[in-house]
Coordinates of N, CA and C in Angstrom, one line a residue:
X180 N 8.7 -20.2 -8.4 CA 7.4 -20.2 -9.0 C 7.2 -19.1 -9.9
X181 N 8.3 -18.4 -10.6 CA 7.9 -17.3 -11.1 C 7.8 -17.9 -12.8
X182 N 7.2 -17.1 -13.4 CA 6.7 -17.3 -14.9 C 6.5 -16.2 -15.5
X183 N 8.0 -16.2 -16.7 CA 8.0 -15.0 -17.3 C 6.9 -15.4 -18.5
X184 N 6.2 -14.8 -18.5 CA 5.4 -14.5 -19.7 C 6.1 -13.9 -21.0
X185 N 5.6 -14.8 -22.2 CA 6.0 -13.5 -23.3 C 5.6 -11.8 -23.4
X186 N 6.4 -11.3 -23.4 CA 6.5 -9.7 -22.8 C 5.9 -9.1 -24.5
X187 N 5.3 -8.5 -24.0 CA 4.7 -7.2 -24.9 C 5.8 -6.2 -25.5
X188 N 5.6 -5.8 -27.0 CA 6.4 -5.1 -27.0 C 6.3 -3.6 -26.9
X189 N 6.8 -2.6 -26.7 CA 6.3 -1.3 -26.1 C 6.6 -0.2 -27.3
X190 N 5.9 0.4 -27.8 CA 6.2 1.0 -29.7 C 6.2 2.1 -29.1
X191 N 5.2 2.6 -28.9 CA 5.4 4.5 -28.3 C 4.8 4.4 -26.8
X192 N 5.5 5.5 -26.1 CA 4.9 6.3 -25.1 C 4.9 7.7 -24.9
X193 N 3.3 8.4 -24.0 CA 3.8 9.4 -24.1 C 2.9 9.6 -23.0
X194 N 3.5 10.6 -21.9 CA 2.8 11.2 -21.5 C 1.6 12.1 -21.7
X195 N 0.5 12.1 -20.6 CA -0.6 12.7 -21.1 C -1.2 14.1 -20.0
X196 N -0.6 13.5 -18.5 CA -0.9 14.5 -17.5 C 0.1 14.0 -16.8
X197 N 0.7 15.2 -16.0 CA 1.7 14.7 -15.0 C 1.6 16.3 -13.8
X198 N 1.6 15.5 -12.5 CA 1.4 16.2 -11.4 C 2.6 16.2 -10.4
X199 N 2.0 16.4 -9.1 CA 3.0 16.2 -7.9 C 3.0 15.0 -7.6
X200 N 2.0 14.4 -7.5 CA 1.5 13.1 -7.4 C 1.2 11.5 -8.3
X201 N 1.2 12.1 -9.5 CA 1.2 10.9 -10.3 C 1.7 11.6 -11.7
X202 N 1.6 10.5 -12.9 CA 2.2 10.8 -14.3 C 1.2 9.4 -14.6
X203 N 0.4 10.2 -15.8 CA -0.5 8.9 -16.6 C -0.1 9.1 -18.3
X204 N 0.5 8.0 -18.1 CA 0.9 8.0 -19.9 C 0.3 7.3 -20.6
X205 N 0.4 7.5 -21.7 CA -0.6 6.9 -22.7 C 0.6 6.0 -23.5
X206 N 0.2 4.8 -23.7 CA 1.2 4.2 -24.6 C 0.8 3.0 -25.3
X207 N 1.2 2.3 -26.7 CA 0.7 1.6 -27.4 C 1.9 0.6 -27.7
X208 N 1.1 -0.9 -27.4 CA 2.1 -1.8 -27.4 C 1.7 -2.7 -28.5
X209 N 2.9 -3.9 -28.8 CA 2.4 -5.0 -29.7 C 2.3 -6.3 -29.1
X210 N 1.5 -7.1 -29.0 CA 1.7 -8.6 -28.2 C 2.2 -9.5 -29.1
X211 N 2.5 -10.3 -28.7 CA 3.6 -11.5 -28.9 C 3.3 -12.1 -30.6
X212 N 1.9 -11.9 -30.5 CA 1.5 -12.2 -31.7 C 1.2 -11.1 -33.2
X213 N 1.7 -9.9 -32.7 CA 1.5 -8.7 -33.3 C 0.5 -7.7 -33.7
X214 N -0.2 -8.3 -32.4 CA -1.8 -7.2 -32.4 C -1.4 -6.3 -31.6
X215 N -2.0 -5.1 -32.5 CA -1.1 -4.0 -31.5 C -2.5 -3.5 -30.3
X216 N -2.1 -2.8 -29.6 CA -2.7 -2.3 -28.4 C -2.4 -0.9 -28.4
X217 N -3.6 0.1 -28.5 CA -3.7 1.1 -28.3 C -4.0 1.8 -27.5
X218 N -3.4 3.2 -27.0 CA -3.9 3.6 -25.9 C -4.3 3.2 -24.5
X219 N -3.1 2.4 -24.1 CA -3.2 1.4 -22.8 C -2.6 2.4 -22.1
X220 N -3.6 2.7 -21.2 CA -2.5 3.8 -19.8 C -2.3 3.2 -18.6
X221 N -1.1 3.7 -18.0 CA -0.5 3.7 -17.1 C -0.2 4.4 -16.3
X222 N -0.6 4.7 -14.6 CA -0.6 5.2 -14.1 C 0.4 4.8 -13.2
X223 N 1.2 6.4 -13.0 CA 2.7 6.0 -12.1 C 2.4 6.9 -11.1
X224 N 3.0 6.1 -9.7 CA 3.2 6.9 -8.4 C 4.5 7.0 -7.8
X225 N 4.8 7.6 -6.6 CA 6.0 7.4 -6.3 C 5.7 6.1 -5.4
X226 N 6.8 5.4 -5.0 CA 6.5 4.3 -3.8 C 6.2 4.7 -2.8
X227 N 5.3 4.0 -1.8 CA 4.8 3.9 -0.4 C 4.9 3.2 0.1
X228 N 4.8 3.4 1.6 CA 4.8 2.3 2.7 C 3.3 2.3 3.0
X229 N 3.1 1.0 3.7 CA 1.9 0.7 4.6 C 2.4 0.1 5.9
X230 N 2.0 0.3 6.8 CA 3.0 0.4 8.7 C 1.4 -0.9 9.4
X231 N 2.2 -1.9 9.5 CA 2.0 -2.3 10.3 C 2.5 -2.4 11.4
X232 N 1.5 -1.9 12.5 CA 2.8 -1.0 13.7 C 1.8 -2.1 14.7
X233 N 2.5 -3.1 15.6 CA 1.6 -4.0 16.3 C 2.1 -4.0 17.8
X234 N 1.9 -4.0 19.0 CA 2.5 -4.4 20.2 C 1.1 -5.7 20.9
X235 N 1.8 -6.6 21.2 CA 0.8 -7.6 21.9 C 0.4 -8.5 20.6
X236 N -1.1 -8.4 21.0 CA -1.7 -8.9 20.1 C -2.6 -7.8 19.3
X237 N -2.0 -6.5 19.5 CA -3.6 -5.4 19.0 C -2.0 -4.5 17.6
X238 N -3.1 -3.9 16.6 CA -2.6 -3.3 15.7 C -3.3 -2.0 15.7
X239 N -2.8 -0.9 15.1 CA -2.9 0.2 15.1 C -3.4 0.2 13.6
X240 N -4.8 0.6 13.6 CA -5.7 0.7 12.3 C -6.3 2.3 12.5
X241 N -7.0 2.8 11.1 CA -7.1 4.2 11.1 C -8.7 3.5 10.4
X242 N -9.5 5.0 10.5 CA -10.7 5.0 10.0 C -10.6 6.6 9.0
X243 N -10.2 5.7 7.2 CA -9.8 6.6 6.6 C -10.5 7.3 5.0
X244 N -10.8 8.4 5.1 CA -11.7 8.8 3.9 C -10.6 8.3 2.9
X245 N -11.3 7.7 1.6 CA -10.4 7.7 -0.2 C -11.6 8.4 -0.6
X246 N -11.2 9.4 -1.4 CA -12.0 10.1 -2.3 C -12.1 9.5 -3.7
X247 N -11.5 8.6 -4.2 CA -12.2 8.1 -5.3 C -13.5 7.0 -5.5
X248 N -13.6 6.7 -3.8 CA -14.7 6.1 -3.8 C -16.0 6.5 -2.8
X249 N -15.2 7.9 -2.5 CA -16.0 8.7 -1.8 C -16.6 7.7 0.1
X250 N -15.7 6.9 0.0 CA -16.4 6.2 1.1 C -14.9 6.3 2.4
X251 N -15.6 6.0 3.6 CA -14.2 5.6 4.3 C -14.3 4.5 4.5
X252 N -12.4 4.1 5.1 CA -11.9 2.6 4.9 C -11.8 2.4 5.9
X253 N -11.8 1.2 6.6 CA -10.4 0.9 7.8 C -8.9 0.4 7.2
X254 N -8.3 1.2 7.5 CA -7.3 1.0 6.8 C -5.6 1.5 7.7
X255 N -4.8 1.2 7.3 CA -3.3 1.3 7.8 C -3.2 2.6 7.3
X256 N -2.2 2.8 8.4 CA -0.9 3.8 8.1 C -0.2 4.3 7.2
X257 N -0.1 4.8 6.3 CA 0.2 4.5 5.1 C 0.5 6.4 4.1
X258 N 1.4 6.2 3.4 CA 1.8 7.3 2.2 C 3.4 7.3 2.3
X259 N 3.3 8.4 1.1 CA 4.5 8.0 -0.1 C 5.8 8.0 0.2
X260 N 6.9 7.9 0.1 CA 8.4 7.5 0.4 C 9.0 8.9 0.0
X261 N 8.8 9.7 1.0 CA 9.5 10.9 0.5 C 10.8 10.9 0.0
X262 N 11.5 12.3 -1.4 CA 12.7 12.0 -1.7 C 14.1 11.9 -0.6
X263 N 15.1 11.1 -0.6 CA 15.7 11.0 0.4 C 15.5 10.1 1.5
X264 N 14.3 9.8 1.3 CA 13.9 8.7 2.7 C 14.2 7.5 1.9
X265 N 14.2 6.5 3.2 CA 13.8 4.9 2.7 C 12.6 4.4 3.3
X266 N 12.0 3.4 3.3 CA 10.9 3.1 4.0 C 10.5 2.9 5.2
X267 N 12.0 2.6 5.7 CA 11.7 2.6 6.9 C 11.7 4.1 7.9
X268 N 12.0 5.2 7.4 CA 11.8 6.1 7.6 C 10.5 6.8 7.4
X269 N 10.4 6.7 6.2 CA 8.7 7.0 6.1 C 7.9 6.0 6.3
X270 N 8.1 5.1 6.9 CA 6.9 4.6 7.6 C 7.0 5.0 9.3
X271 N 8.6 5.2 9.9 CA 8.2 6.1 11.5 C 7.5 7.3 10.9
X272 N 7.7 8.2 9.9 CA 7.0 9.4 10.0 C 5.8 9.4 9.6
X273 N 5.1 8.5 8.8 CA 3.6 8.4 8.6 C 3.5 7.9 10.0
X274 N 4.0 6.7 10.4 CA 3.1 6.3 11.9 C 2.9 7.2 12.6
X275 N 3.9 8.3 12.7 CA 4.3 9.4 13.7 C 2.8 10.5 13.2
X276 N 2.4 10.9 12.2 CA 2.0 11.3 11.5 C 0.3 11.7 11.5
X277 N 0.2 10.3 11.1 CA -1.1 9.7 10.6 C -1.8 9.2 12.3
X278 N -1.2 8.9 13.3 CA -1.8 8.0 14.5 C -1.1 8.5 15.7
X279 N 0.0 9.5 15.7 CA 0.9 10.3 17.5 C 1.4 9.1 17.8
X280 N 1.5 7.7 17.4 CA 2.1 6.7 17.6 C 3.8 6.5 17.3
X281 N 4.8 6.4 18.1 CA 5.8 6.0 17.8 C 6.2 4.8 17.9
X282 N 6.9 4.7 17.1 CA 7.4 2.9 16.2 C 8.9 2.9 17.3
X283 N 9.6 1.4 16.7 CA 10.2 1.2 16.5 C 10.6 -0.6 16.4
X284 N 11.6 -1.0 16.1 CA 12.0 -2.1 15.7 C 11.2 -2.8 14.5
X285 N 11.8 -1.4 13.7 CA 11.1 -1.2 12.2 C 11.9 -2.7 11.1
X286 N 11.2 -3.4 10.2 CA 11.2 -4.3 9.4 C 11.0 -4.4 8.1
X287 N 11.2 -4.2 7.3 CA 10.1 -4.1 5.9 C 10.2 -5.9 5.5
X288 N 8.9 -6.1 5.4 CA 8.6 -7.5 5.3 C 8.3 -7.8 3.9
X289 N 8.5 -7.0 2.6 CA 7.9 -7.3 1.2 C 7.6 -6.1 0.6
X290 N 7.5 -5.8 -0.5 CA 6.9 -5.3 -1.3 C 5.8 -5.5 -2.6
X291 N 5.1 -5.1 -2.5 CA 3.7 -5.5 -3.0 C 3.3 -4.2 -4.3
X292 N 3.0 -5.0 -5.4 CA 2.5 -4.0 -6.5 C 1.2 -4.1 -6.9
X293 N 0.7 -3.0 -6.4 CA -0.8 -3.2 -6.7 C -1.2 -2.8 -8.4
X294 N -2.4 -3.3 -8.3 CA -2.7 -3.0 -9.6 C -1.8 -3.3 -10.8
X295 N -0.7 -4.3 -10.7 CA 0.3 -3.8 -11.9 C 0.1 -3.9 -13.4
X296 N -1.7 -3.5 -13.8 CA -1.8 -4.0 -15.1 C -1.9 -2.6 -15.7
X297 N -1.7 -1.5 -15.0 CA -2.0 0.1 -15.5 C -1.8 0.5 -14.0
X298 N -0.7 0.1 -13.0 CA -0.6 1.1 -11.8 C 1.1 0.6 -11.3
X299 N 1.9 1.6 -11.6 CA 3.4 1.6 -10.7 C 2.9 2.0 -10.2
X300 N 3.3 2.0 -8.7 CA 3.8 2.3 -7.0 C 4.0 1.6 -6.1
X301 N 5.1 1.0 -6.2 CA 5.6 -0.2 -5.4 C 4.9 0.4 -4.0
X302 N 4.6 -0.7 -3.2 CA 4.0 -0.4 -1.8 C 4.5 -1.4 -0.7
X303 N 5.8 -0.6 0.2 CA 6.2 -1.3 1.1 C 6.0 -1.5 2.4
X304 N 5.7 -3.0 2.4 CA 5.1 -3.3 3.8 C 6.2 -3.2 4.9
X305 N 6.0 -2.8 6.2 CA 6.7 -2.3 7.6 C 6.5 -2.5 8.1
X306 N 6.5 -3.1 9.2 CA 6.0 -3.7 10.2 C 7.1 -3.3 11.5
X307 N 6.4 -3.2 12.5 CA 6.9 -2.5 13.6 C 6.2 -2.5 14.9
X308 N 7.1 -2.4 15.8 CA 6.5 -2.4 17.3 C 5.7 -0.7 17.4
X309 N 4.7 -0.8 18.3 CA 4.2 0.7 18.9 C 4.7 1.2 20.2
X310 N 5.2 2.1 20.4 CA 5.1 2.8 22.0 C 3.6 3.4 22.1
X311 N 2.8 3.0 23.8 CA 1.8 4.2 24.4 C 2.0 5.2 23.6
X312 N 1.0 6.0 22.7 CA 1.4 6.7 22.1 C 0.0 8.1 22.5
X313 N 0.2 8.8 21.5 CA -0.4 10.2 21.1 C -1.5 10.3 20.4
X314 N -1.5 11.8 20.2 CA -2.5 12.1 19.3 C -2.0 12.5 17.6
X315 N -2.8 12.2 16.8 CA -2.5 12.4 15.3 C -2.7 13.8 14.9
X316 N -1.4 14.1 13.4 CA -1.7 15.2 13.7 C -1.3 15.4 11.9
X317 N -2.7 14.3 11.8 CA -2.8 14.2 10.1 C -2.8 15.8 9.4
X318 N -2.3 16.3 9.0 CA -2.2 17.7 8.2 C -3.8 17.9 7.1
X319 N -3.5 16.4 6.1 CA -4.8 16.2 5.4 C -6.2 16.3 5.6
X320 N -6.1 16.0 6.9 CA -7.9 15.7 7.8 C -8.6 14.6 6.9
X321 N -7.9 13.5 6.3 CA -8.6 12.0 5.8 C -8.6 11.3 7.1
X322 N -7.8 11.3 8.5 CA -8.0 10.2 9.2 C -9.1 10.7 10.2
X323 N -10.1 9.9 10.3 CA -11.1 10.3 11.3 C -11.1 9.4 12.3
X324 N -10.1 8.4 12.6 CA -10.3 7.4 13.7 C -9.0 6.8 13.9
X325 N -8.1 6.8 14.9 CA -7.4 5.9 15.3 C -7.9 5.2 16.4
X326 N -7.4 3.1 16.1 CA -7.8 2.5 17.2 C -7.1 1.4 16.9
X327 N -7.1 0.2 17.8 CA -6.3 -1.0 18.3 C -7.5 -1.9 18.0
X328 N -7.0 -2.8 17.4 CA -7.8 -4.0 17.0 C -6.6 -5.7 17.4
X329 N -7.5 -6.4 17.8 CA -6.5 -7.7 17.8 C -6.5 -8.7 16.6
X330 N -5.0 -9.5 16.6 CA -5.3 -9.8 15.4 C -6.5 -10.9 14.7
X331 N -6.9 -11.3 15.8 CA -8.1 -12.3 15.8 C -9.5 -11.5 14.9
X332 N -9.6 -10.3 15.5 CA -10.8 -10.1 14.9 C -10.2 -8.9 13.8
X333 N -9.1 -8.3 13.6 CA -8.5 -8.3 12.3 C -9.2 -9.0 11.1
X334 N -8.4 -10.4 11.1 CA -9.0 -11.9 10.5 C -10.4 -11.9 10.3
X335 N -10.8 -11.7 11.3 CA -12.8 -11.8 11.3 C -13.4 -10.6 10.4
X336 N -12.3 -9.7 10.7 CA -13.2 -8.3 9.6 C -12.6 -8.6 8.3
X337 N -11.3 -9.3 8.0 CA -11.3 -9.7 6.6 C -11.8 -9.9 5.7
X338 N -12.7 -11.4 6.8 CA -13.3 -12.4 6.3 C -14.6 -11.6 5.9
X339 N -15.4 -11.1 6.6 CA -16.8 -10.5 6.8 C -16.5 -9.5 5.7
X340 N -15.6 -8.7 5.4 CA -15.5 -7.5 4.8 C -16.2 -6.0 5.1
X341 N -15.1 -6.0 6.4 CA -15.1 -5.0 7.3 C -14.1 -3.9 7.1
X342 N -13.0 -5.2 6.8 CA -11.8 -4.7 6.0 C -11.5 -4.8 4.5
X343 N -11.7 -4.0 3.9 CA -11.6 -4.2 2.3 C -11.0 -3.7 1.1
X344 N -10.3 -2.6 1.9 CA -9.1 -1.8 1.3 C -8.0 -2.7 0.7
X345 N -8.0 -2.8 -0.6 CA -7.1 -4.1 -0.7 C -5.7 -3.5 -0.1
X346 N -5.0 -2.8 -0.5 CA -3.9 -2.5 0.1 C -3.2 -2.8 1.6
X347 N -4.6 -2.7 2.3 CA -4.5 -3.1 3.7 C -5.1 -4.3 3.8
X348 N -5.1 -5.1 3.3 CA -5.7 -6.5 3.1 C -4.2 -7.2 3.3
X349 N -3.8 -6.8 1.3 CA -2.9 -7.4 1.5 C -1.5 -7.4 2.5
X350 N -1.6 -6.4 3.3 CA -0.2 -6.3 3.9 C -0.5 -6.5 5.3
X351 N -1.8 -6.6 5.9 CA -1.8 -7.4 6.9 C -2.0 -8.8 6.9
X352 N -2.2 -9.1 5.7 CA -2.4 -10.8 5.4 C -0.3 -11.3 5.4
X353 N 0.2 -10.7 4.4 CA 1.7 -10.7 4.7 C 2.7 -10.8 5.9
X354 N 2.0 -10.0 6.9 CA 2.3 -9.8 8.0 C 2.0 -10.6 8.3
X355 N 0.6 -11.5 8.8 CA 0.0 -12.2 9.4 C 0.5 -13.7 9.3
X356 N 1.3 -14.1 7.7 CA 2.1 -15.3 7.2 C 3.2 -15.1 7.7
X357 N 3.7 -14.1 8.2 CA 4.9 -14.2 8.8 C 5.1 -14.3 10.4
X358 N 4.2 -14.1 10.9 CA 3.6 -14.4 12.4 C 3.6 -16.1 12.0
X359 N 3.0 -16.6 11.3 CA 2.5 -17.9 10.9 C 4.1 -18.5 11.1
X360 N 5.0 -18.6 10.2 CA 6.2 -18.9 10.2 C 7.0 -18.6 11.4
X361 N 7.2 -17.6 11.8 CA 7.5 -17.5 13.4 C 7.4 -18.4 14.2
X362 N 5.8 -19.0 14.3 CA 5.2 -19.4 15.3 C 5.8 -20.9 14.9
X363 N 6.4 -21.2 13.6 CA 6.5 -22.8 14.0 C 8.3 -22.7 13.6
X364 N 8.5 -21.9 13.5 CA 10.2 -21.5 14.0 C 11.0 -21.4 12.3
X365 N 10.5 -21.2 11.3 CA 10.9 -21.4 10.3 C 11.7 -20.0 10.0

């Protein structure tokens, strides 16, 4: 089902700010038809995981400040792929991290690009068992809540929009089609 589109062509780039954390370039493309496009930015991250960390029927969800919208989320487990790691590594150490929860029979179920019209950071979904676990020992001070939710009312806060962090949307919805498939043996 995939559909390559006629691709844009890409005339200049250039960076404009670059940090620890991201690089936003400024760049100017031509479309297919040769209207050019000015000053289209792009904002680059490194890749991340998001930890779907589940035992039973309950998931390990956080109650998490984002400062760009100044509000808190409910939201997953989740940050960047340190150098040298792979995902599945940095998603035990965010779980470990972000919730005193320890993983294991770690999975990566997909990768998901958010934003891809002006945002690289591939974001890899993980999915994983919990052990009885701990206390968090977020360095940041963004998580103000770890708790267990089932996946039934998961679903229910989706729907209601309880849950609205798309990021965490989408990778427990992913997770959730793959339970789906499970369940009828596929």
């Amino acid at each position: 089902m995939k559909h390559e589109p006629t691709s844009w062509r890409l005339l200049e780039k250039r960076v404009v700010l670059e940090t620890e954390w991201a690089s936003v370039q400024c760049n100017r493309y031509a479309t297919p038809d040769d209207r050019i496009v000015p000053d289209y930015l792009i904002i680059r991250r490194r890749p991340f995981v998001l930890v779907v960390a589940e035992e039973s029927d309950k998931v390990i969800l956080l109650r998490q400040y984002r400062p760009a919208t100044d509000r808190i989320y409910t939201a997953l487990p989740a940050g960047f792929i340190d150098s040298g790691e792979n995902a599945i590594q940095a998603a035990a150490r965010e779980l470990l991290e972000e919730t005193g929860f320890r993983g294991h029979s770690f999975t990566e179920v997909g990768v998901l690009d958010p934003l891809p019209g002006y945002i690289l950071s591939p974001a890899h979904v993980v999915r994983c068992r919990f052990l009885p676990g701990g206390v968090p020992s977020d360095p940041d001070g963004e998580v103000r809540d770890v708790f267990l939710l089932p996946w039934t009312s998961i679903l229910d806060e989706i729907r209601n929009g309880g849950i609205n962090e798309m990021q965490a949307v989408a990778a427990l919805l992913l997770v959730n089609a793959f339970h789906s498939r499970e369940a009828i043996g596929v």
